[in-house]
PDB file of C-alpha atoms (C1' of nucleotides) in Angstrom:
ATOM      1  CA  MET C  16      19.128 -11.251 -19.548  1.00  0.00           C
ATOM      2  CA  THR C  17      20.859 -13.776 -17.421  1.00  0.00           C
ATOM      3  CA  PRO C  18      19.881 -13.257 -13.804  1.00  0.00           C
ATOM      4  CA  THR C  19      22.835 -13.644 -11.376  1.00  0.00           C
ATOM      5  CA  ILE C  20      22.621 -14.363  -7.608  1.00  0.00           C
ATOM      6  CA  LEU C  21      23.935 -11.512  -5.609  1.00  0.00           C
ATOM      7  CA  PRO C  22      27.481 -12.347  -4.123  1.00  0.00           C
ATOM      8  CA  LEU C  23      27.954 -12.269  -0.389  1.00  0.00           C
ATOM      9  CA  SER C  24      30.191  -9.414  -0.750  1.00  0.00           C
ATOM     10  CA  PHE C  25      27.179  -7.350  -1.772  1.00  0.00           C
ATOM     11  CA  TYR C  26      25.627  -7.715   1.655  1.00  0.00           C
ATOM     12  CA  GLN C  27      28.893  -7.464   3.635  1.00  0.00           C
ATOM     13  CA  ARG C  28      29.538  -3.842   3.065  1.00  0.00           C
ATOM     14  CA  SER C  29      29.333  -1.289   5.858  1.00  0.00           C
ATOM     15  CA  ASP C  30      26.839   1.030   4.396  1.00  0.00           C
ATOM     16  CA  VAL C  31      23.454  -0.460   5.168  1.00  0.00           C
ATOM     17  CA  VAL C  32      21.676   2.584   3.665  1.00  0.00           C
ATOM     18  CA  ALA C  33      23.351   2.041   0.344  1.00  0.00           C
ATOM     19  CA  ILE C  34      22.528  -1.587   0.329  1.00  0.00           C
ATOM     20  CA  SER C  35      18.957  -0.746   1.037  1.00  0.00           C
ATOM     21  CA  LYS C  36      18.676   1.450  -1.962  1.00  0.00           C
ATOM     22  CA  GLU C  37      20.561  -0.987  -4.251  1.00  0.00           C
ATOM     23  CA  LEU C  38      18.262  -3.825  -3.188  1.00  0.00           C
ATOM     24  CA  LEU C  39      15.304  -1.959  -4.906  1.00  0.00           C
ATOM     25  CA  GLY C  40      14.634  -3.517  -8.274  1.00  0.00           C
ATOM     26  CA  LYS C  41      16.327  -6.904  -7.359  1.00  0.00           C
ATOM     27  CA  THR C  42      14.300 -10.108  -7.402  1.00  0.00           C
ATOM     28  CA  LEU C  43      13.565 -11.878  -4.184  1.00  0.00           C
ATOM     29  CA  LEU C  44      12.547 -15.482  -4.484  1.00  0.00           C
ATOM     30  CA  THR C  45      11.678 -18.316  -2.090  1.00  0.00           C
ATOM     31  CA  GLU C  46      11.428 -21.934  -3.000  1.00  0.00           C
ATOM     32  CA  ILE C  47       9.389 -23.940  -0.541  1.00  0.00           C
ATOM     33  CA  ASN C  48       8.308 -27.512  -1.359  1.00  0.00           C
ATOM     34  CA  GLY C  49       9.322 -26.996  -4.863  1.00  0.00           C
ATOM     35  CA  GLN C  50       7.198 -23.859  -5.225  1.00  0.00           C
ATOM     36  CA  LEU C  51       8.908 -20.886  -6.533  1.00  0.00           C
ATOM     37  CA  THR C  52       7.455 -17.569  -5.481  1.00  0.00           C
ATOM     38  CA  GLY C  53       8.667 -14.034  -5.287  1.00  0.00           C
ATOM     39  CA  GLY C  54       8.986 -10.782  -7.135  1.00  0.00           C
ATOM     40  CA  THR C  55      10.746  -7.440  -7.458  1.00  0.00           C
ATOM     41  CA  ILE C  56      11.726  -5.583  -4.335  1.00  0.00           C
ATOM     42  CA  VAL C  57      10.123  -2.249  -4.426  1.00  0.00           C
ATOM     43  CA  GLU C  58      10.384  -0.991  -0.775  1.00  0.00           C
ATOM     44  CA  THR C  59      13.017  -1.412   1.913  1.00  0.00           C
ATOM     45  CA  GLU C  60      14.021   0.015   5.249  1.00  0.00           C
ATOM     46  CA  ALA C  61      17.505   0.261   6.766  1.00  0.00           C
ATOM     47  CA  TYR C  62      18.369  -0.604  10.407  1.00  0.00           C
ATOM     48  CA  ALA C  63      21.817   0.233  11.543  1.00  0.00           C
ATOM     49  CA  GLY C  64      22.159  -1.730  14.728  1.00  0.00           C
ATOM     50  CA  PRO C  65      24.218  -0.121  17.410  1.00  0.00           C
ATOM     51  CA  GLU C  66      23.503   3.561  16.499  1.00  0.00           C
ATOM     52  CA  ASP C  67      19.871   3.167  15.613  1.00  0.00           C
ATOM     53  CA  LYS C  68      17.365   3.388  18.403  1.00  0.00           C
ATOM     54  CA  ALA C  69      14.693   1.770  16.145  1.00  0.00           C
ATOM     55  CA  CYS C  70      16.720  -1.364  15.802  1.00  0.00           C
ATOM     56  CA  HIS C  71      16.163  -4.218  18.162  1.00  0.00           C
ATOM     57  CA  ALA C  72      19.894  -4.587  18.623  1.00  0.00           C
ATOM     58  CA  TYR C  73      20.383  -0.861  19.531  1.00  0.00           C
ATOM     59  CA  GLY C  74      23.459  -0.424  21.662  1.00  0.00           C
ATOM     60  CA  ASN C  75      24.649  -3.918  20.840  1.00  0.00           C
ATOM     61  CA  ARG C  76      21.767  -5.497  22.845  1.00  0.00           C
ATOM     62  CA  ARG C  77      22.568  -9.123  21.950  1.00  0.00           C
ATOM     63  CA  THR C  78      19.741 -11.433  22.818  1.00  0.00           C
ATOM     64  CA  LYS C  79      18.256 -14.705  21.715  1.00  0.00           C
ATOM     65  CA  ARG C  80      15.832 -12.774  19.589  1.00  0.00           C
ATOM     66  CA  THR C  81      18.405 -10.518  17.896  1.00  0.00           C
ATOM     67  CA  GLU C  82      21.005 -13.232  17.559  1.00  0.00           C
ATOM     68  CA  PRO C  83      20.764 -13.732  13.710  1.00  0.00           C
ATOM     69  CA  MET C  84      21.459  -9.942  13.245  1.00  0.00           C
ATOM     70  CA  PHE C  85      24.898 -10.398  14.595  1.00  0.00           C
ATOM     71  CA  GLN C  86      25.787 -12.935  12.027  1.00  0.00           C
ATOM     72  CA  ALA C  87      27.613 -12.052   8.856  1.00  0.00           C
ATOM     73  CA  GLY C  88      25.999 -10.323   5.902  1.00  0.00           C
ATOM     74  CA  GLY C  89      23.804 -12.492   3.733  1.00  0.00           C
ATOM     75  CA  THR C  90      21.843 -14.132   6.562  1.00  0.00           C
ATOM     76  CA  CYS C  91      18.043 -14.017   6.967  1.00  0.00           C
ATOM     77  CA  TYR C  92      16.574 -12.498  10.107  1.00  0.00           C
ATOM     78  CA  ILE C  93      12.864 -13.235  10.519  1.00  0.00           C
ATOM     79  CA  TYR C  94      11.072 -11.565  13.422  1.00  0.00           C
ATOM     80  CA  THR C  95       7.562 -12.153  14.765  1.00  0.00           C
ATOM     81  CA  CYS C  96       5.715  -8.798  15.122  1.00  0.00           C
ATOM     82  CA  TYR C  97       2.513  -8.473  17.140  1.00  0.00           C
ATOM     83  CA  GLY C  98       2.290 -12.172  17.451  1.00  0.00           C
ATOM     84  CA  ILE C  99       1.000 -12.763  14.023  1.00  0.00           C
ATOM     85  CA  HIS C 100       3.176 -11.048  11.419  1.00  0.00           C
ATOM     86  CA  LEU C 101       6.503 -12.210  10.257  1.00  0.00           C
ATOM     87  CA  LEU C 102       8.955  -9.683   9.049  1.00  0.00           C
ATOM     88  CA  LEU C 103      11.768 -10.532   6.602  1.00  0.00           C
ATOM     89  CA  ASN C 104      15.117  -8.943   7.076  1.00  0.00           C
ATOM     90  CA  ILE C 105      18.426  -9.347   5.304  1.00  0.00           C
ATOM     91  CA  VAL C 106      21.364  -9.133   7.558  1.00  0.00           C
ATOM     92  CA  THR C 107      24.218  -6.981   6.259  1.00  0.00           C
ATOM     93  CA  TYR C 108      27.848  -6.122   7.142  1.00  0.00           C
ATOM     94  CA  ILE C 109      30.077  -8.372   9.183  1.00  0.00           C
ATOM     95  CA  GLU C 110      29.644 -10.772  11.979  1.00  0.00           C
ATOM     96  CA  GLY C 111      29.198  -9.038  15.297  1.00  0.00           C
ATOM     97  CA  ILE C 112      27.664  -5.809  13.818  1.00  0.00           C
ATOM     98  CA  PRO C 113      23.875  -5.892  13.768  1.00  0.00           C
ATOM     99  CA  HIS C 114      22.950  -4.216  10.542  1.00  0.00           C
ATOM    100  CA  ALA C 115      19.858  -5.284   8.606  1.00  0.00           C
ATOM    101  CA  VAL C 116      17.560  -4.396   5.788  1.00  0.00           C
ATOM    102  CA  LEU C 117      13.869  -4.933   6.227  1.00  0.00           C
ATOM    103  CA  ILE C 118      11.991  -5.834   3.083  1.00  0.00           C
ATOM    104  CA  ARG C 119       8.696  -4.008   3.052  1.00  0.00           C
ATOM    105  CA  ALA C 120       7.019  -4.636  -0.315  1.00  0.00           C
ATOM    106  CA  LEU C 121       7.392  -6.632  -3.520  1.00  0.00           C
ATOM    107  CA  GLU C 122       5.934  -6.496  -6.900  1.00  0.00           C
ATOM    108  CA  PRO C 123       4.717 -10.085  -7.481  1.00  0.00           C
ATOM    109  CA  THR C 124       6.270 -11.738 -10.571  1.00  0.00           C
ATOM    110  CA  PHE C 125       6.868 -15.377  -9.797  1.00  0.00           C
ATOM    111  CA  GLY C 126       4.361 -17.987  -8.478  1.00  0.00           C
ATOM    112  CA  VAL C 127       1.560 -15.377  -8.300  1.00  0.00           C
ATOM    113  CA  GLU C 128      -1.114 -18.229  -8.184  1.00  0.00           C
ATOM    114  CA  MET C 129       0.583 -19.786  -5.259  1.00  0.00           C
ATOM    115  CA  MET C 130       0.893 -16.524  -3.357  1.00  0.00           C
ATOM    116  CA  LEU C 131      -2.830 -15.771  -3.879  1.00  0.00           C
ATOM    117  CA  LYS C 132      -3.588 -19.210  -2.471  1.00  0.00           C
ATOM    118  CA  ARG C 133      -1.363 -18.655   0.579  1.00  0.00           C
ATOM    119  CA  ARG C 134      -3.029 -15.292   1.246  1.00  0.00           C
ATOM    120  CA  ASN C 135      -6.416 -16.701   0.536  1.00  0.00           C
ATOM    121  CA  LYS C 136      -7.116 -14.038  -2.026  1.00  0.00           C
ATOM    122  CA  PRO C 137      -9.246 -14.270  -5.261  1.00  0.00           C
ATOM    123  CA  LYS C 138      -7.183 -11.896  -7.331  1.00  0.00           C
ATOM    124  CA  LEU C 139      -4.052  -9.958  -7.441  1.00  0.00           C
ATOM    125  CA  ASP C 140      -4.039  -6.563  -5.786  1.00  0.00           C
ATOM    126  CA  ARG C 141      -1.765  -4.312  -3.838  1.00  0.00           C
ATOM    127  CA  THR C 142      -2.395  -6.015  -0.581  1.00  0.00           C
ATOM    128  CA  LEU C 143      -0.843  -9.303  -1.670  1.00  0.00           C
ATOM    129  CA  THR C 144       2.660  -8.171  -0.960  1.00  0.00           C
ATOM    130  CA  GLY C 145       2.192  -4.735   0.302  1.00  0.00           C
ATOM    131  CA  GLY C 146       3.691  -4.551   3.801  1.00  0.00           C
ATOM    132  CA  PRO C 147       6.119  -6.796   5.525  1.00  0.00           C
ATOM    133  CA  GLY C 148       3.602  -9.073   7.204  1.00  0.00           C
ATOM    134  CA  ALA C 149       1.544  -9.771   4.028  1.00  0.00           C
ATOM    135  CA  LEU C 150       4.777 -10.189   2.099  1.00  0.00           C
ATOM    136  CA  SER C 151       6.121 -12.893   4.327  1.00  0.00           C
ATOM    137  CA  GLN C 152       2.803 -14.836   4.180  1.00  0.00           C
ATOM    138  CA  ALA C 153       2.658 -14.601   0.479  1.00  0.00           C
ATOM    139  CA  LEU C 154       6.239 -15.990   0.166  1.00  0.00           C
ATOM    140  CA  GLY C 155       5.450 -18.765   2.648  1.00  0.00           C
ATOM    141  CA  ILE C 156       8.187 -17.584   5.019  1.00  0.00           C
ATOM    142  CA  THR C 157       8.283 -19.128   8.482  1.00  0.00           C
ATOM    143  CA  LYS C 158      10.628 -18.332  11.397  1.00  0.00           C
ATOM    144  CA  ASP C 159      12.388 -21.553  10.725  1.00  0.00           C
ATOM    145  CA  LEU C 160      14.184 -19.657   8.126  1.00  0.00           C
ATOM    146  CA  SER C 161      15.546 -17.096  10.524  1.00  0.00           C
ATOM    147  CA  GLY C 162      19.317 -17.372  10.797  1.00  0.00           C
ATOM    148  CA  GLN C 163      19.681 -19.290   7.535  1.00  0.00           C
ATOM    149  CA  PRO C 164      22.001 -18.054   4.909  1.00  0.00           C
ATOM    150  CA  LEU C 165      20.594 -16.581   1.565  1.00  0.00           C
ATOM    151  CA  GLY C 166      20.940 -18.704  -1.490  1.00  0.00           C
ATOM    152  CA  THR C 167      19.029 -21.859  -0.586  1.00  0.00           C
ATOM    153  CA  THR C 168      15.399 -21.333   0.374  1.00  0.00           C
ATOM    154  CA  ILE C 169      15.528 -17.626  -0.070  1.00  0.00           C
ATOM    155  CA  ARG C 170      17.454 -16.097  -2.934  1.00  0.00           C
ATOM    156  CA  ILE C 171      17.916 -12.582  -4.194  1.00  0.00           C
ATOM    157  CA  LYS C 172      18.774 -12.262  -7.933  1.00  0.00           C
ATOM    158  CA  ASP C 173      20.056  -9.347  -9.923  1.00  0.00           C
ATOM    159  CA  HIS C 174      18.380  -8.861 -13.316  1.00  0.00           C
ATOM    160  CA  GLY C 175      20.532  -5.997 -14.121  1.00  0.00           C
ATOM    161  CA  THR C 176      17.883  -3.425 -13.444  1.00  0.00           C
ATOM    162  CA  ALA C 177      19.401  -0.585 -11.642  1.00  0.00           C
ATOM    163  CA  ILE C 178      17.148   1.965 -10.182  1.00  0.00           C
ATOM    164  CA  ALA C 179      18.143   5.578 -10.974  1.00  0.00           C
ATOM    165  CA  SER C 180      18.609   7.617  -7.779  1.00  0.00           C
ATOM    166  CA  ASP C 181      15.960   9.895  -9.311  1.00  0.00           C
ATOM    167  CA  ASN C 182      13.509   7.104  -8.911  1.00  0.00           C
ATOM    168  CA  VAL C 183      14.216   6.243  -5.316  1.00  0.00           C
ATOM    169  CA  MET C 184      12.138   8.018  -2.757  1.00  0.00           C
ATOM    170  CA  SER C 185      13.154   8.070   0.866  1.00  0.00           C
ATOM    171  CA  SER C 186      10.865   8.843   3.755  1.00  0.00           C
ATOM    172  CA  PRO C 187      10.700   8.396   7.593  1.00  0.00           C
ATOM    173  CA  ARG C 188      10.037   5.012   8.915  1.00  0.00           C
ATOM    174  CA  VAL C 189       6.842   4.171  10.577  1.00  0.00           C
ATOM    175  CA  GLY C 190       5.636   2.246  13.529  1.00  0.00           C
ATOM    176  CA  ILE C 191       8.673   3.083  15.578  1.00  0.00           C
ATOM    177  CA  ALA C 192       7.601   6.237  17.412  1.00  0.00           C
ATOM    178  CA  TYR C 193       9.458   4.964  20.597  1.00  0.00           C
ATOM    179  CA  ALA C 194      12.784   5.559  18.734  1.00  0.00           C
ATOM    180  CA  GLU C 195      12.397   9.241  19.228  1.00  0.00           C
ATOM    181  CA  GLU C 196      14.665  11.333  17.001  1.00  0.00           C
ATOM    182  CA  ASP C 197      15.837   8.287  15.129  1.00  0.00           C
ATOM    183  CA  ALA C 198      12.230   7.710  13.955  1.00  0.00           C
ATOM    184  CA  LEU C 199      12.765  10.773  11.775  1.00  0.00           C
ATOM    185  CA  LEU C 200      15.694   9.356   9.789  1.00  0.00           C
ATOM    186  CA  PRO C 201      14.694   9.017   6.121  1.00  0.00           C
ATOM    187  CA  TRP C 202      15.755   5.395   5.950  1.00  0.00           C
ATOM    188  CA  ARG C 203      12.711   3.992   4.299  1.00  0.00           C
ATOM    189  CA  PHE C 204      13.163   3.584   0.532  1.00  0.00           C
ATOM    190  CA  ARG C 205      10.839   2.874  -2.311  1.00  0.00           C
ATOM    191  CA  ILE C 206      10.741   3.015  -5.993  1.00  0.00           C
ATOM    192  CA  LYS C 207       9.086   6.279  -7.044  1.00  0.00           C
ATOM    193  CA  ASP C 208       5.628   5.894  -8.578  1.00  0.00           C
ATOM    194  CA  ASN C 209       5.615   2.129  -8.337  1.00  0.00           C
ATOM    195  CA  PRO C 210       1.984   0.990  -7.819  1.00  0.00           C
ATOM    196  CA  TRP C 211       3.103  -1.832  -5.458  1.00  0.00           C
ATOM    197  CA  THR C 212       4.490   0.475  -2.850  1.00  0.00           C
ATOM    198  CA  SER C 213       2.217   2.520  -0.491  1.00  0.00           C
ATOM    199  CA  PRO C 214       1.028   5.721  -2.206  1.00  0.00           C
ATOM    200  CA  ALA C 215       3.764   8.394  -2.481  1.00  0.00           C
ATOM    201  CA  LYS C 216       3.597  11.135   0.070  1.00  0.00           C
TER     202      LYS C 216
ATOM    203  C1'  DC I   6     -12.235   6.977   2.516  1.00  0.00           C
ATOM    204  C1'  DA I   7     -10.355   8.097   7.129  1.00  0.00           C
ATOM    205  C1'  DG I   8      -9.832   6.548  11.678  1.00  0.00           C
ATOM    206  C1'  DC I   9      -9.548   3.292  15.187  1.00  0.00           C
ATOM    207  C1'  DA I  10      -9.522  -1.128  17.744  1.00  0.00           C
ATOM    208  C1'  DG I  11      -8.371  -5.990  17.857  1.00  0.00           C
ATOM    209  C1'  DA I  12      -5.474  -9.919  16.981  1.00  0.00           C
ATOM    210  C1'  DT I  13      -1.825 -12.978  19.088  1.00  0.00           C
ATOM    211  C1'  DT I  14       3.371 -14.830  20.025  1.00  0.00           C
ATOM    212  C1'  DG I  15       7.868 -14.401  21.978  1.00  0.00           C
ATOM    213  C1'  DA I  16      11.339 -11.975  24.437  1.00  0.00           C
ATOM    214  C1'  DC I  17      12.744  -8.573  27.729  1.00  0.00           C
ATOM    215  C1'  DT I  18      12.442  -5.778  32.398  1.00  0.00           C
TER     216       DT I  18
ATOM    217  C1'  DG Y  22       3.223  -8.202  32.714  1.00  0.00           C
ATOM    218  C1'  DT Y  23       4.297  -5.316  28.940  1.00  0.00           C
ATOM    219  C1'  DC Y  24       5.720  -4.172  24.679  1.00  0.00           C
ATOM    220  C1'  DA Y  25       6.813  -4.952  19.660  1.00  0.00           C
ATOM    221  C1'  DA Y  26       9.816  -2.868  12.836  1.00  0.00           C
ATOM    222  C1'  DT Y  27       1.755  -4.613  11.465  1.00  0.00           C
ATOM    223  C1'  DC Y  28      -2.533  -5.906   8.934  1.00  0.00           C
ATOM    224  C1'  DT Y  29      -7.253  -6.182   8.530  1.00  0.00           C
ATOM    225  C1'  DG Y  30     -11.898  -5.141   9.165  1.00  0.00           C
ATOM    226  C1'  DC Y  31     -15.526  -2.453  10.854  1.00  0.00           C
ATOM    227  C1'  DT Y  32     -17.257   1.906  11.799  1.00  0.00           C
ATOM    228  C1'  DG Y  33     -19.170   6.458  10.629  1.00  0.00           C
ATOM    229  C1'  DC Y  34     -19.322  10.367   7.780  1.00  0.00           C
TER     230       DC Y  34
END
DNA sequence: CAGCAGATTGACT
DNA sequence: GTCAATCTGCTGC
């Protein structure tokens, strides 16, 4: 199987929900100081800018913080949450429309040793890349990478593994109670029965 | 094993 | 000053 890098046109479609689902099963890699780390994407979350109260850019709020989200699809948007956690997003759609996909969990496959070292963990377990904050730390992501295009330090590859829709579970997003009714939208996607996602509900 | 509090940085009102 | 798309560890049962 020859892995191919996803073309920009993949990200620049209007349906952020569809992109979120299709990113499941793809391989996310970072190369930092010559160290290649990453794994298979097993959990994502969709944020549809202007119409989504949960999104930082709701109502086209364009600020210094959300600026990268307004760039064209295929850009990274990295956000500091609660001061200590970095959250990795992939910007989608076209310039000026703040759509993004949050990467929530990976199944570690590349550079596991390196990721363990970064997370200061003795052995591989679900907490290595389970959750956006842990995931960013394991991949060595810093906010310097925010606003950068995919394809250099951060890459997503397609190994040809499509996830059948039967194997995609959707559920409400968490941690965004302030978003009111939009918090109930089932825009959190994960691969069914994959041990690297949080337990199925 | 469930539940809760603490950590800590940057941007917005 | 307050809030934010979270994780971890400690508590008590």
